mmCIF file of C-alpha atoms in Angstrom:
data_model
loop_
_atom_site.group_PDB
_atom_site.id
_atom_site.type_symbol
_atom_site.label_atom_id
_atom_site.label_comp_id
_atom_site.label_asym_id
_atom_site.label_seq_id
_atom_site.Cartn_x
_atom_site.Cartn_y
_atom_site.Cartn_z
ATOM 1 C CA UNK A 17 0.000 0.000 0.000
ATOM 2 C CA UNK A 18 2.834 2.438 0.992
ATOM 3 C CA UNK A 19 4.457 1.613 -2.727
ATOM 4 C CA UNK A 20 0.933 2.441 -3.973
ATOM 5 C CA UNK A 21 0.808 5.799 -2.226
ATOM 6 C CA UNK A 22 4.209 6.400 -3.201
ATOM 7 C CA UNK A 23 5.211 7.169 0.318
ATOM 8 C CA UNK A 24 8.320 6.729 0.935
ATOM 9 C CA UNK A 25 9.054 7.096 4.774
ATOM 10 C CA UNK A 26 6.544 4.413 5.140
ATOM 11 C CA UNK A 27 8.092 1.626 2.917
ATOM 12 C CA UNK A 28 11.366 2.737 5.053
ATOM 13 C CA UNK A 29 9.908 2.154 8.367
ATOM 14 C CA UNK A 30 7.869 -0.769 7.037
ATOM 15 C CA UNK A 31 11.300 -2.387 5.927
ATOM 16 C CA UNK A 32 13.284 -1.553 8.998
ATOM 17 C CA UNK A 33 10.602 -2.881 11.288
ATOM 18 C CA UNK A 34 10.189 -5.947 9.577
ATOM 19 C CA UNK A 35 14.027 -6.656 9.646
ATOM 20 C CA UNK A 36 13.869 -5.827 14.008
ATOM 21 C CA UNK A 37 10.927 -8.462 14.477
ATOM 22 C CA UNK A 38 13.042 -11.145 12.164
ATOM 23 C CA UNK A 39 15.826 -10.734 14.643
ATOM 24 C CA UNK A 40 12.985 -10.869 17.589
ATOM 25 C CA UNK A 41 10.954 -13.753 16.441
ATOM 26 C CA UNK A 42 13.939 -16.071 15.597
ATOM 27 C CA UNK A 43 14.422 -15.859 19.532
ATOM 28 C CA UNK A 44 11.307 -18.260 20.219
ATOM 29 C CA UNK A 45 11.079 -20.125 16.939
ATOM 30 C CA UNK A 46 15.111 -20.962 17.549
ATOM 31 C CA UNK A 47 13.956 -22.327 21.112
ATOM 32 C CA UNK A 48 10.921 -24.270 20.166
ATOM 33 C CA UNK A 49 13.357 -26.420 17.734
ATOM 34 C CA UNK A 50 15.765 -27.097 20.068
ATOM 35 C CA UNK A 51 13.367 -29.065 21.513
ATOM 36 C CA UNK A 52 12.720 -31.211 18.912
ATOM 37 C CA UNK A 53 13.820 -34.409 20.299
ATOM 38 C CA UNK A 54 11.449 -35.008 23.117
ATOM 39 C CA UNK A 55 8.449 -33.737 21.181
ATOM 40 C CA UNK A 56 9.314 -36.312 18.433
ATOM 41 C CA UNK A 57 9.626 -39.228 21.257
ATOM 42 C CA UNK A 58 6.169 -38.228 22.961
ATOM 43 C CA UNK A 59 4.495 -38.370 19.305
ATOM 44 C CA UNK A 60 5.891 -41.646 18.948
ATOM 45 C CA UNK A 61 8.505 -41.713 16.039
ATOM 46 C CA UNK A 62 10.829 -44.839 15.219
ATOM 47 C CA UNK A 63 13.738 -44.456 17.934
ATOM 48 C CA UNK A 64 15.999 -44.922 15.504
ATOM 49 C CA UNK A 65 14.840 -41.659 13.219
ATOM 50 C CA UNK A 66 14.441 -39.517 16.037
ATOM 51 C CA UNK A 67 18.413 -38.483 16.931
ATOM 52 C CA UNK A 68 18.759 -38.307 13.143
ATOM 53 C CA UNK A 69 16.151 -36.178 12.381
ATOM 54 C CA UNK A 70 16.828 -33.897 15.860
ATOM 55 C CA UNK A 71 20.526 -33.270 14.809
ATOM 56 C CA UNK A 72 19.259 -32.471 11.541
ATOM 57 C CA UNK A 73 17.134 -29.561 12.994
ATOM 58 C CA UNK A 74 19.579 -28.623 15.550
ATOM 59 C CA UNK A 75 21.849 -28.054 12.206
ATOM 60 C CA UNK A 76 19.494 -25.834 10.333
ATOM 61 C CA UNK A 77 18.752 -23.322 13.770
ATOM 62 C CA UNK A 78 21.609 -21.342 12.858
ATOM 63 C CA UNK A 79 19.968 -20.606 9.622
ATOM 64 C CA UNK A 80 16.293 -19.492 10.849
ATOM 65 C CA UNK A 81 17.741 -15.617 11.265
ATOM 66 C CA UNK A 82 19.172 -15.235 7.752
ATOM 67 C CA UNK A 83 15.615 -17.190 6.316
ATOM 68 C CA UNK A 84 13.464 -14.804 8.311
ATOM 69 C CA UNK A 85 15.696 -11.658 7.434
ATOM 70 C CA UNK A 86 15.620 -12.792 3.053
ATOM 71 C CA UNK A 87 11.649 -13.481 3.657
ATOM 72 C CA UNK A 88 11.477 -9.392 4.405
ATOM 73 C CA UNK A 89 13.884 -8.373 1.609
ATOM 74 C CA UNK A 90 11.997 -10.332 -0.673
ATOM 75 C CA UNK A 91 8.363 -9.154 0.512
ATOM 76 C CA UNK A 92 9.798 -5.506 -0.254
ATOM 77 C CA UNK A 93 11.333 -6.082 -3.069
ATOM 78 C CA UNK A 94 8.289 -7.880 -4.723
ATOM 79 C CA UNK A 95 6.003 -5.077 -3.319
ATOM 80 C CA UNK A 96 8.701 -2.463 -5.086
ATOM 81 C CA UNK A 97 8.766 -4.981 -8.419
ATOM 82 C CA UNK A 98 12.042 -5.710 -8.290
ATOM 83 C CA UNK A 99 11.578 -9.237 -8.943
ATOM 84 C CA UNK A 100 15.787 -9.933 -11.148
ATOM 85 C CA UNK A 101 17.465 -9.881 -8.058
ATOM 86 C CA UNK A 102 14.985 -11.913 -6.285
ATOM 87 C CA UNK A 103 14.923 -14.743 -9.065
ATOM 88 C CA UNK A 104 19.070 -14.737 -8.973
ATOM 89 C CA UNK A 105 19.627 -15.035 -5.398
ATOM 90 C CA UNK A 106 17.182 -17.873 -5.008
ATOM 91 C CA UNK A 107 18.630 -19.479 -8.264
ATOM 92 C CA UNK A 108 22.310 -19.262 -6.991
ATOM 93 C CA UNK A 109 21.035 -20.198 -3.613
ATOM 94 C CA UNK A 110 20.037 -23.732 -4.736
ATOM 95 C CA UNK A 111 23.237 -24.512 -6.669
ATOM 96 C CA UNK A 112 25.281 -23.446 -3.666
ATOM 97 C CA UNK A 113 22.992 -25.813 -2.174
ATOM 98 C CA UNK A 114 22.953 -28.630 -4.970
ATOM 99 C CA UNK A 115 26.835 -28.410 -4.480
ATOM 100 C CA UNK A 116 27.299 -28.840 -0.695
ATOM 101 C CA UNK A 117 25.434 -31.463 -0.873
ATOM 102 C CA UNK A 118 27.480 -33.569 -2.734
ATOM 103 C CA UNK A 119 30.489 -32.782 -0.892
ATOM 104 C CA UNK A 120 29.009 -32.563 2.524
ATOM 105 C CA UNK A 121 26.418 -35.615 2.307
ATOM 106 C CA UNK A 122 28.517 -37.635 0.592
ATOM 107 C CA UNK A 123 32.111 -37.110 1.640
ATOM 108 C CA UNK A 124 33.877 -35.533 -1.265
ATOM 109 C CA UNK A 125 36.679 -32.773 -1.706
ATOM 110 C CA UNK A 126 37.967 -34.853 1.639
ATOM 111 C CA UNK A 127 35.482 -34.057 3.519
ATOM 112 C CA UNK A 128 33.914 -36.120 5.740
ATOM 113 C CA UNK A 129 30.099 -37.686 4.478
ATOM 114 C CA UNK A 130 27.756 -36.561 6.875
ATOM 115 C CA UNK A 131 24.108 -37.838 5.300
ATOM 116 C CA UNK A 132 21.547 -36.169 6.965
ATOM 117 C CA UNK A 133 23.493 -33.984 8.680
ATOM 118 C CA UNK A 134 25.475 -32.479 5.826
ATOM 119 C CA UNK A 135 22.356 -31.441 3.924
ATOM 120 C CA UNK A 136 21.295 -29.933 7.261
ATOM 121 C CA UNK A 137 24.777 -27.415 7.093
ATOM 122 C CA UNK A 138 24.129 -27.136 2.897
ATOM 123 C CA UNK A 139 20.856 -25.496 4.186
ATOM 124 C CA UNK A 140 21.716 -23.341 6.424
ATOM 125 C CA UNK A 141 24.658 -22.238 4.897
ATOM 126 C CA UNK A 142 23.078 -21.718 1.453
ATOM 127 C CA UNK A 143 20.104 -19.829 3.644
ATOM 128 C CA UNK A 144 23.149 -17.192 4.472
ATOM 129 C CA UNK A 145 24.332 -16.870 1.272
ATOM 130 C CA UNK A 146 20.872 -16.406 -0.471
ATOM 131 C CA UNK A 147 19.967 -13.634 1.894
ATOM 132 C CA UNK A 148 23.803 -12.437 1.168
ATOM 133 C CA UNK A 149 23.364 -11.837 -2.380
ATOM 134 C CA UNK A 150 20.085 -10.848 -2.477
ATOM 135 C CA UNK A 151 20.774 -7.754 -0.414
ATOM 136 C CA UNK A 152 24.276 -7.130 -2.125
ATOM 137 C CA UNK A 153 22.297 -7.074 -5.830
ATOM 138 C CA UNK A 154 19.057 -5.259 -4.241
ATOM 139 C CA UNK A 155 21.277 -2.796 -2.389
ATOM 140 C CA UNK A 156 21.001 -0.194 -5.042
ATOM 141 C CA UNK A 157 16.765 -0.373 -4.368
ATOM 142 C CA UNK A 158 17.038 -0.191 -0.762
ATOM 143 C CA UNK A 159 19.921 1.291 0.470
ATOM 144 C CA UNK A 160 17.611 4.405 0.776
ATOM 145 C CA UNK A 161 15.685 3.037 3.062
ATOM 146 C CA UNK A 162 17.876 0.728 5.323
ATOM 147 C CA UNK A 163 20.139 4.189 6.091
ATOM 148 C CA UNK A 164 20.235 6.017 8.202
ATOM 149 C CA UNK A 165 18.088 3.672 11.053
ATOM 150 C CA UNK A 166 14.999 5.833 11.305
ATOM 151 C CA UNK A 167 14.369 5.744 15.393
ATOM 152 C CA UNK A 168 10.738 5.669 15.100
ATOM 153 C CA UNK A 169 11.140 2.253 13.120
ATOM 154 C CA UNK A 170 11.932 0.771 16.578
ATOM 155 C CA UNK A 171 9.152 2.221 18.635
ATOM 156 C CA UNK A 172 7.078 -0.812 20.432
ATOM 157 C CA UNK A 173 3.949 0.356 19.884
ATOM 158 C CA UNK A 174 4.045 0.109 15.394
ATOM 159 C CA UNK A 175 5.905 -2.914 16.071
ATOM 160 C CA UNK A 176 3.121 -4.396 17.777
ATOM 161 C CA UNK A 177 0.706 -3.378 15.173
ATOM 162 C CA UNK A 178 2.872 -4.807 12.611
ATOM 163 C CA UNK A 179 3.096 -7.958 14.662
ATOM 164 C CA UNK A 180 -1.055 -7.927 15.287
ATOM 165 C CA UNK A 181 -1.496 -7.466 11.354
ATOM 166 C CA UNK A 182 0.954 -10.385 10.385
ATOM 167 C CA UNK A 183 0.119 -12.861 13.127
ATOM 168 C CA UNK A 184 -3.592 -13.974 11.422
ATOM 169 C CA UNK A 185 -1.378 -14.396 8.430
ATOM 170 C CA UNK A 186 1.616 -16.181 9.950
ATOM 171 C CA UNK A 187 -1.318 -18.407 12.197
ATOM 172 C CA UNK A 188 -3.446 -19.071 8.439
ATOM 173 C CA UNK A 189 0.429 -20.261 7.198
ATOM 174 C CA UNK A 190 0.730 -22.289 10.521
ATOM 175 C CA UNK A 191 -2.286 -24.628 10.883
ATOM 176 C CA UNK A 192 -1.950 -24.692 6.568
ATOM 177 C CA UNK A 193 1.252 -26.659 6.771
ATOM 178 C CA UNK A 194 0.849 -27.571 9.947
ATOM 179 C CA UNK A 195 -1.509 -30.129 8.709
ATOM 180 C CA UNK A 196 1.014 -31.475 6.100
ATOM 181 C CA UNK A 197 3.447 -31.772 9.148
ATOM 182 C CA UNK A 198 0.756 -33.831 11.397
ATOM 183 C CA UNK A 199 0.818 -36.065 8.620
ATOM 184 C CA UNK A 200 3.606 -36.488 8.174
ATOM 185 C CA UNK A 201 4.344 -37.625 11.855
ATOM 186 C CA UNK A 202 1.140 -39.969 11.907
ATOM 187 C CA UNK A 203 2.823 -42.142 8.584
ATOM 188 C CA UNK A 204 6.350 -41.839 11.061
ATOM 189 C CA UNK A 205 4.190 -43.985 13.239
ATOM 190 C CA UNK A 206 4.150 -46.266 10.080
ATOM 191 C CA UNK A 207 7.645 -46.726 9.581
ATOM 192 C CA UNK A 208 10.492 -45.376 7.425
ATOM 193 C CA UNK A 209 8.856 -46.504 4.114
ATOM 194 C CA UNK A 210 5.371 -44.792 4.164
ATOM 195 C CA UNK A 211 7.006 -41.656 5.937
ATOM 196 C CA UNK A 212 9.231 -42.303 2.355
ATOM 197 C CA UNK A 213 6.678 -42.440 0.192
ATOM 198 C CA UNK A 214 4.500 -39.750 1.908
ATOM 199 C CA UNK A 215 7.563 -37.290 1.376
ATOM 200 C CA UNK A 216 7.142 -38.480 -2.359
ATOM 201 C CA UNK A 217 3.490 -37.541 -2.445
ATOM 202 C CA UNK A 218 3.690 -34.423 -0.396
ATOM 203 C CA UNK A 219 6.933 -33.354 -2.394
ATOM 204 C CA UNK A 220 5.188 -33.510 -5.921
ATOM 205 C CA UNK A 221 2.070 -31.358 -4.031
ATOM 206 C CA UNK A 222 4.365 -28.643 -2.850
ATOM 207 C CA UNK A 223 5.805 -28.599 -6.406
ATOM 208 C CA UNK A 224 2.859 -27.633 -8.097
ATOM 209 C CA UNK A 225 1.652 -25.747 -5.079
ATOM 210 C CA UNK A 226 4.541 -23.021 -5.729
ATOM 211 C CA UNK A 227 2.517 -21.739 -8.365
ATOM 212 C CA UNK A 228 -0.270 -20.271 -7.191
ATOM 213 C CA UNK A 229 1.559 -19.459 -4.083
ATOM 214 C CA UNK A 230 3.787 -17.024 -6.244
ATOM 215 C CA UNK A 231 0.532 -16.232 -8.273
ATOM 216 C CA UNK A 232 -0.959 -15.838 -4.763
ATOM 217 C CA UNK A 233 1.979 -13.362 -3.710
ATOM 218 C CA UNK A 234 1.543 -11.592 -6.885
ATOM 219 C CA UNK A 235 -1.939 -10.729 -6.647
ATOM 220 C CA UNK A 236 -1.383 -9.521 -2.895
ATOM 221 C CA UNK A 237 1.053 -6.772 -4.530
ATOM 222 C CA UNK A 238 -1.355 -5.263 -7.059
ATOM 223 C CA UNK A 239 -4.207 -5.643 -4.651
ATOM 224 C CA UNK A 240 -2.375 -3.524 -1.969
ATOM 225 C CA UNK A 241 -0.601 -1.265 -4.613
ATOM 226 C CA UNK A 242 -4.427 -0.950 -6.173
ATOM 227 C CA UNK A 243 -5.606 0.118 -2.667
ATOM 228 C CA UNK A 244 -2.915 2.860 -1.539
ATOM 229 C CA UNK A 245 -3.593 4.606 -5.120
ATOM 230 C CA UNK A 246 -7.600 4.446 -3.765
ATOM 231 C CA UNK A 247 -7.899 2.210 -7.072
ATOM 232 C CA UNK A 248 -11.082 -0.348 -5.824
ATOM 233 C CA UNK A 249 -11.457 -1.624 -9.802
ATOM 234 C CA UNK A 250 -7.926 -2.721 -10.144
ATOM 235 C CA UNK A 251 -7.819 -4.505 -6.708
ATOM 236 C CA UNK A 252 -10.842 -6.370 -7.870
ATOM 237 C CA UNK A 253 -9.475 -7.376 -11.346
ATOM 238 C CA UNK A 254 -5.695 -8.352 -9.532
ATOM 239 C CA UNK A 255 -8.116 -10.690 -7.594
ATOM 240 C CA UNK A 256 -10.175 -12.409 -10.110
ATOM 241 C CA UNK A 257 -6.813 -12.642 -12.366
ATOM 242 C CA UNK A 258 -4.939 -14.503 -9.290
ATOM 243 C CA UNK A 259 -8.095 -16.782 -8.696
ATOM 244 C CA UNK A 260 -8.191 -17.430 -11.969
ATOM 245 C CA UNK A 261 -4.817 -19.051 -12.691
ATOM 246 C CA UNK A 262 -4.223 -19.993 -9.563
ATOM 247 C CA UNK A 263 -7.546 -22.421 -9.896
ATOM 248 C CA UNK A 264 -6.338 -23.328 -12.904
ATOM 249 C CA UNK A 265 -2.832 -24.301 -12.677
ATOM 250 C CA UNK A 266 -4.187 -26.588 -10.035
ATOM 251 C CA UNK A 267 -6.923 -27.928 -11.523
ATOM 252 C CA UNK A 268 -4.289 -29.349 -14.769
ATOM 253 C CA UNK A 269 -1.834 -30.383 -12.204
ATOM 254 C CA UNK A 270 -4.792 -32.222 -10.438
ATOM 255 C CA UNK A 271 -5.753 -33.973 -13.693
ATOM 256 C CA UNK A 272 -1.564 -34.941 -13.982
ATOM 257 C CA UNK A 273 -1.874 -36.519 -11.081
ATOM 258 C CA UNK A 274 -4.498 -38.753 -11.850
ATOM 259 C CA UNK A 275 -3.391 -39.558 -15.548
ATOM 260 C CA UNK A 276 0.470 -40.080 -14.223
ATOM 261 C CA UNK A 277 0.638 -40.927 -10.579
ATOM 262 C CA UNK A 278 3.004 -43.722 -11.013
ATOM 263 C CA UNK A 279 5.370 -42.313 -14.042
ATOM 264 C CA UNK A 280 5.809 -39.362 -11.373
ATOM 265 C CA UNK A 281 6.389 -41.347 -8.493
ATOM 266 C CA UNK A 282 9.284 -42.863 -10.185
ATOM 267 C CA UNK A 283 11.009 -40.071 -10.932
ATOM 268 C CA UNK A 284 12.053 -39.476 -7.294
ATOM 269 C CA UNK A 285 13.332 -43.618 -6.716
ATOM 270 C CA UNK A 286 13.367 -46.899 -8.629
ATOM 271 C CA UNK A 287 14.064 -48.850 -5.824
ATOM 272 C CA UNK A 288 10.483 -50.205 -5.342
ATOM 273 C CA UNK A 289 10.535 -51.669 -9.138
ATOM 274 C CA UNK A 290 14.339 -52.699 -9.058
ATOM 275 C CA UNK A 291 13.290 -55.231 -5.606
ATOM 276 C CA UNK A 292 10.289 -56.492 -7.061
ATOM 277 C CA UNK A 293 12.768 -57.361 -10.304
ATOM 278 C CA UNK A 294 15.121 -58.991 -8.190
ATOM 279 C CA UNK A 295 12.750 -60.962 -5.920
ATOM 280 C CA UNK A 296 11.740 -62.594 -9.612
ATOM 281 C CA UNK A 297 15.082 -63.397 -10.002
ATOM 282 C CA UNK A 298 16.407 -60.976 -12.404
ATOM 283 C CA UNK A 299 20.137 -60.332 -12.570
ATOM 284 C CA UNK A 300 21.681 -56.787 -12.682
ATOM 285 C CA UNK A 301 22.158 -56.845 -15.996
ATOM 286 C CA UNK A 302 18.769 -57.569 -16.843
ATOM 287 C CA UNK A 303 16.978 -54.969 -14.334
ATOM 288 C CA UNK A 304 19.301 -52.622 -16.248
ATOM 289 C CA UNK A 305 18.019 -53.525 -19.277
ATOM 290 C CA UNK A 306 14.314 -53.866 -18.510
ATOM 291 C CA UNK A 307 14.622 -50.524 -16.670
ATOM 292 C CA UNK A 308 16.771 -48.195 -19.183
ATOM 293 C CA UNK A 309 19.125 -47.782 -16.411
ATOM 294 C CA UNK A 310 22.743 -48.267 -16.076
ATOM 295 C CA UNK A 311 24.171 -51.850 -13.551
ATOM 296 C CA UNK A 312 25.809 -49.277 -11.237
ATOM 297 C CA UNK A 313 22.078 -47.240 -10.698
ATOM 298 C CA UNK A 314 20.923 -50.631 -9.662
ATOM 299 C CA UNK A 315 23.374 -51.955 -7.299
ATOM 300 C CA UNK A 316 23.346 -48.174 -5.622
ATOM 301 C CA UNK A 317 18.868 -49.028 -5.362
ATOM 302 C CA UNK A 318 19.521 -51.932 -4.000
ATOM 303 C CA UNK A 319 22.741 -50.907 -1.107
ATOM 304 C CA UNK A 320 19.924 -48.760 -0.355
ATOM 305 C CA UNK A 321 17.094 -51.162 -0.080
ATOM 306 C CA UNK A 322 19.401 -53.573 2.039
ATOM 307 C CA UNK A 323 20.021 -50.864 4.589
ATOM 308 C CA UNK A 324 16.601 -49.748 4.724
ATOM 309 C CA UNK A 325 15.459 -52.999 5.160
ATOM 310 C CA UNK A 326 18.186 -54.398 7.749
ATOM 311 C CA UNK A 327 18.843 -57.596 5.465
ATOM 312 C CA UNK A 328 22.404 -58.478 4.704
ATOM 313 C CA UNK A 329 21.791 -59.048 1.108
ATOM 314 C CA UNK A 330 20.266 -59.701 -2.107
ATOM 315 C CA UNK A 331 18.378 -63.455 -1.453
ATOM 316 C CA UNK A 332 16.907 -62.136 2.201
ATOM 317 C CA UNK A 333 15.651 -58.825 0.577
ATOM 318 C CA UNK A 334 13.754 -61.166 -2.263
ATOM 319 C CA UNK A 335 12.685 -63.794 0.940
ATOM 320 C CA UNK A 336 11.407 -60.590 2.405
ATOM 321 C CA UNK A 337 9.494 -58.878 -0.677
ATOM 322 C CA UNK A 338 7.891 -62.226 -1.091
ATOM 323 C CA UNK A 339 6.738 -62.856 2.683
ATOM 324 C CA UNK A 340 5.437 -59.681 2.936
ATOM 325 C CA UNK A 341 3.629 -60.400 -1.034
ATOM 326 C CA UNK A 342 2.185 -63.377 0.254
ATOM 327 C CA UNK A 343 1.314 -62.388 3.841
ATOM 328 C CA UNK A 344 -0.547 -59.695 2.575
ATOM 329 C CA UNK A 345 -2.249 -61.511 -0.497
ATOM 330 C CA UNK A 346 -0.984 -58.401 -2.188
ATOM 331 C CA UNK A 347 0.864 -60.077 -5.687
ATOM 332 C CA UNK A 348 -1.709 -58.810 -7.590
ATOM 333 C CA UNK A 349 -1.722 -55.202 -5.919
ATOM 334 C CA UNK A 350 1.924 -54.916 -7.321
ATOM 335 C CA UNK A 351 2.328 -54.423 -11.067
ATOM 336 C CA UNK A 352 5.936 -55.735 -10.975
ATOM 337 C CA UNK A 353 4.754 -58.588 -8.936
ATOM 338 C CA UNK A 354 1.373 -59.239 -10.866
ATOM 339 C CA UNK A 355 0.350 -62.734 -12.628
ATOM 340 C CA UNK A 356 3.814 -63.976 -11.659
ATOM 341 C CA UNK A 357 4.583 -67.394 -9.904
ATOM 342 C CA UNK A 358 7.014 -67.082 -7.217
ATOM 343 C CA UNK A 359 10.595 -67.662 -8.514
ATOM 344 C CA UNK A 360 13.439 -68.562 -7.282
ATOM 345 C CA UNK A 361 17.115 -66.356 -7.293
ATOM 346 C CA UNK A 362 18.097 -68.046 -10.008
ATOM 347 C CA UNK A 363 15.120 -66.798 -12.386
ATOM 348 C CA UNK A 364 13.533 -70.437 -12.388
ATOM 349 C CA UNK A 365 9.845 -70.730 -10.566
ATOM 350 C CA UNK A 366 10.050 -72.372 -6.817
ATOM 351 C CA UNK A 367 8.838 -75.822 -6.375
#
């Protein structure tokens, strides 16, 4: 609205108070994480996830400051329409990311492989580097308004109405994906696999739910530039226009979905098909083959599948897969597994 109104001292204050209640309200949200351990073990999650997924938060608290702080650059900035430096920060952000990864999950460049842990540091330090060079290539748009500190940005009493106007939006955002993350504890009950497959599922929703979030964001800045200009017509056409593709972006992705569900699935892990191939009896060479994937791809699915399963190798992970098929009647639930006779290891049906 100030943009709209083309005031000035207002999108200054606006900015500079929003930066003092990052630095406030990573105080408590830093605190509730720490205790992430004994709120996973009272909600009942495997014992053997819980230390893994505690250190991993523990890992990313240095990084809640810098995600807060970017989160009000980037509100301004979009507000302002400065949307380059946005899009480059972000963009450099997740190769940094991509790249520490590798080295810090998986032990190269000497250093030591971490797993969980080392994506946990990738984050947070990518998390200070996005916020880095977004306000090193935005500087130009709001060095204005970052200097000199205007005193009357820190005065309690706008801060609090600041804080009363965001906190119906920051508790909407709450319960939102706080749902997703009740879920996601209730399949933890389940075991490691459906909380697996769950993340598949929930990460192809969030994909497609970035759209019309941005498309959401978008619509929020013409609809509060339309109403500090005292424009009520183009508020109302910013908001049928974001309805509008938002609702249908969704609606195709929704039809995806339910055309593709398994082609999708896929692309985030083989491992499902490349066990059901082996407990049939098929070599390496063979699931390669059948799968358009190379004999090294498989043998990494199945190192995987072994530890994720606790068996010591590749004839008590096909023992398992068929146990479990036939304790569950579920052979013809399973495409890989369907109209087959049980087989033996070496490709042969059992006796």
């Amino acid at each position: 609205q100030a943009v709209g109104a083309r005031d000035d001292m207002a999108i200054t204050r606006a900015l500079q108070r929003g930066f003092v209640l990052a630095v406030l309200l990573a105080v408590p949200s830093s605190l509730l994480l720490m205790s992430v351990r004994p709120a996973l073990a009272l909600l009942g999650q495997p014992s053997y996830v819980i230390p893994i997924a505690a250190g991993y938060v523990w890992r990313e608290i240095p990084g809640v400051v810098p995600f807060l702080a970017f989160t009000v650059l980037r509100q301004t900035l979009q507000a302002m329409g400065r949307m380059r430096s946005i899009v480059a920060a972000i963009v450099l952000a997740n190769l940094l990311n991509v790249g520490l990864n590798w080295v810090l999950i998986y032990g190269h460049w000497g250093a030591p492989p971490m797993g969980a842990f080392g994506s946990a540091w990738s984050s947070t330090i990518s998390r200070w580097g996005m916020v880095a060079v977004l306000a090193a290539l935005a500087w130009p748009d709001v060095r204005s308004h970052l200097l000199p500190v205007d005193r009357a940005a820190l005065a309690w009493r706008p801060l609090g109405r600041m804080l009363a106007l965001g906190a119906p939006i920051g508790a909407q955002m709450q319960l939102e994906f706080g749902v997703f993350g009740a879920i996601g504890l209730l399949m933890g009950r389940l075991g490691t696999v459906p909380v697996a497959a769950h993340q598949i599922a929930l990460n192809l929703a969030s994909l497609t739910f970035m759209v019309p979030l941005g498309v959401s964001a978008a619509g929020a800045v013409l609809v509060g530039r339309a109403v500090g200009r005292g424009d009520a017509a183009g508020a109302r056409r910013a908001t049928r226009a974001a309805l509008t593709w938002g609702v249908g972006f969704m609606g195709i992705t929704a039809l995806l979905f339910l055309l593709l569900p398994v082609p999708l699935a896929r692309v985030y892990s083989g491992q499902a098909e490349v066990v059901a191939q082996v407990a049939r009896g098929r070599s390496n060479r063979d699931i390669a083959g059948d799968l358009g994937i190379s004999d090294r791809t498989v043998q990494k699915h199945l190192e995987n599948t072994y530890r994720l399963l606790d068996v010591a190798g590749r004839s008590a992970a096909a023992e398992l897969v068929w146990s479990l098929v036939e304790g569950n009647g579920a052979a013809g639930t399973d495409p890989a597994l369907a109209g087959d006779t049980r087989r033996g290891l070496d490709g042969r049906p059992a006796a």
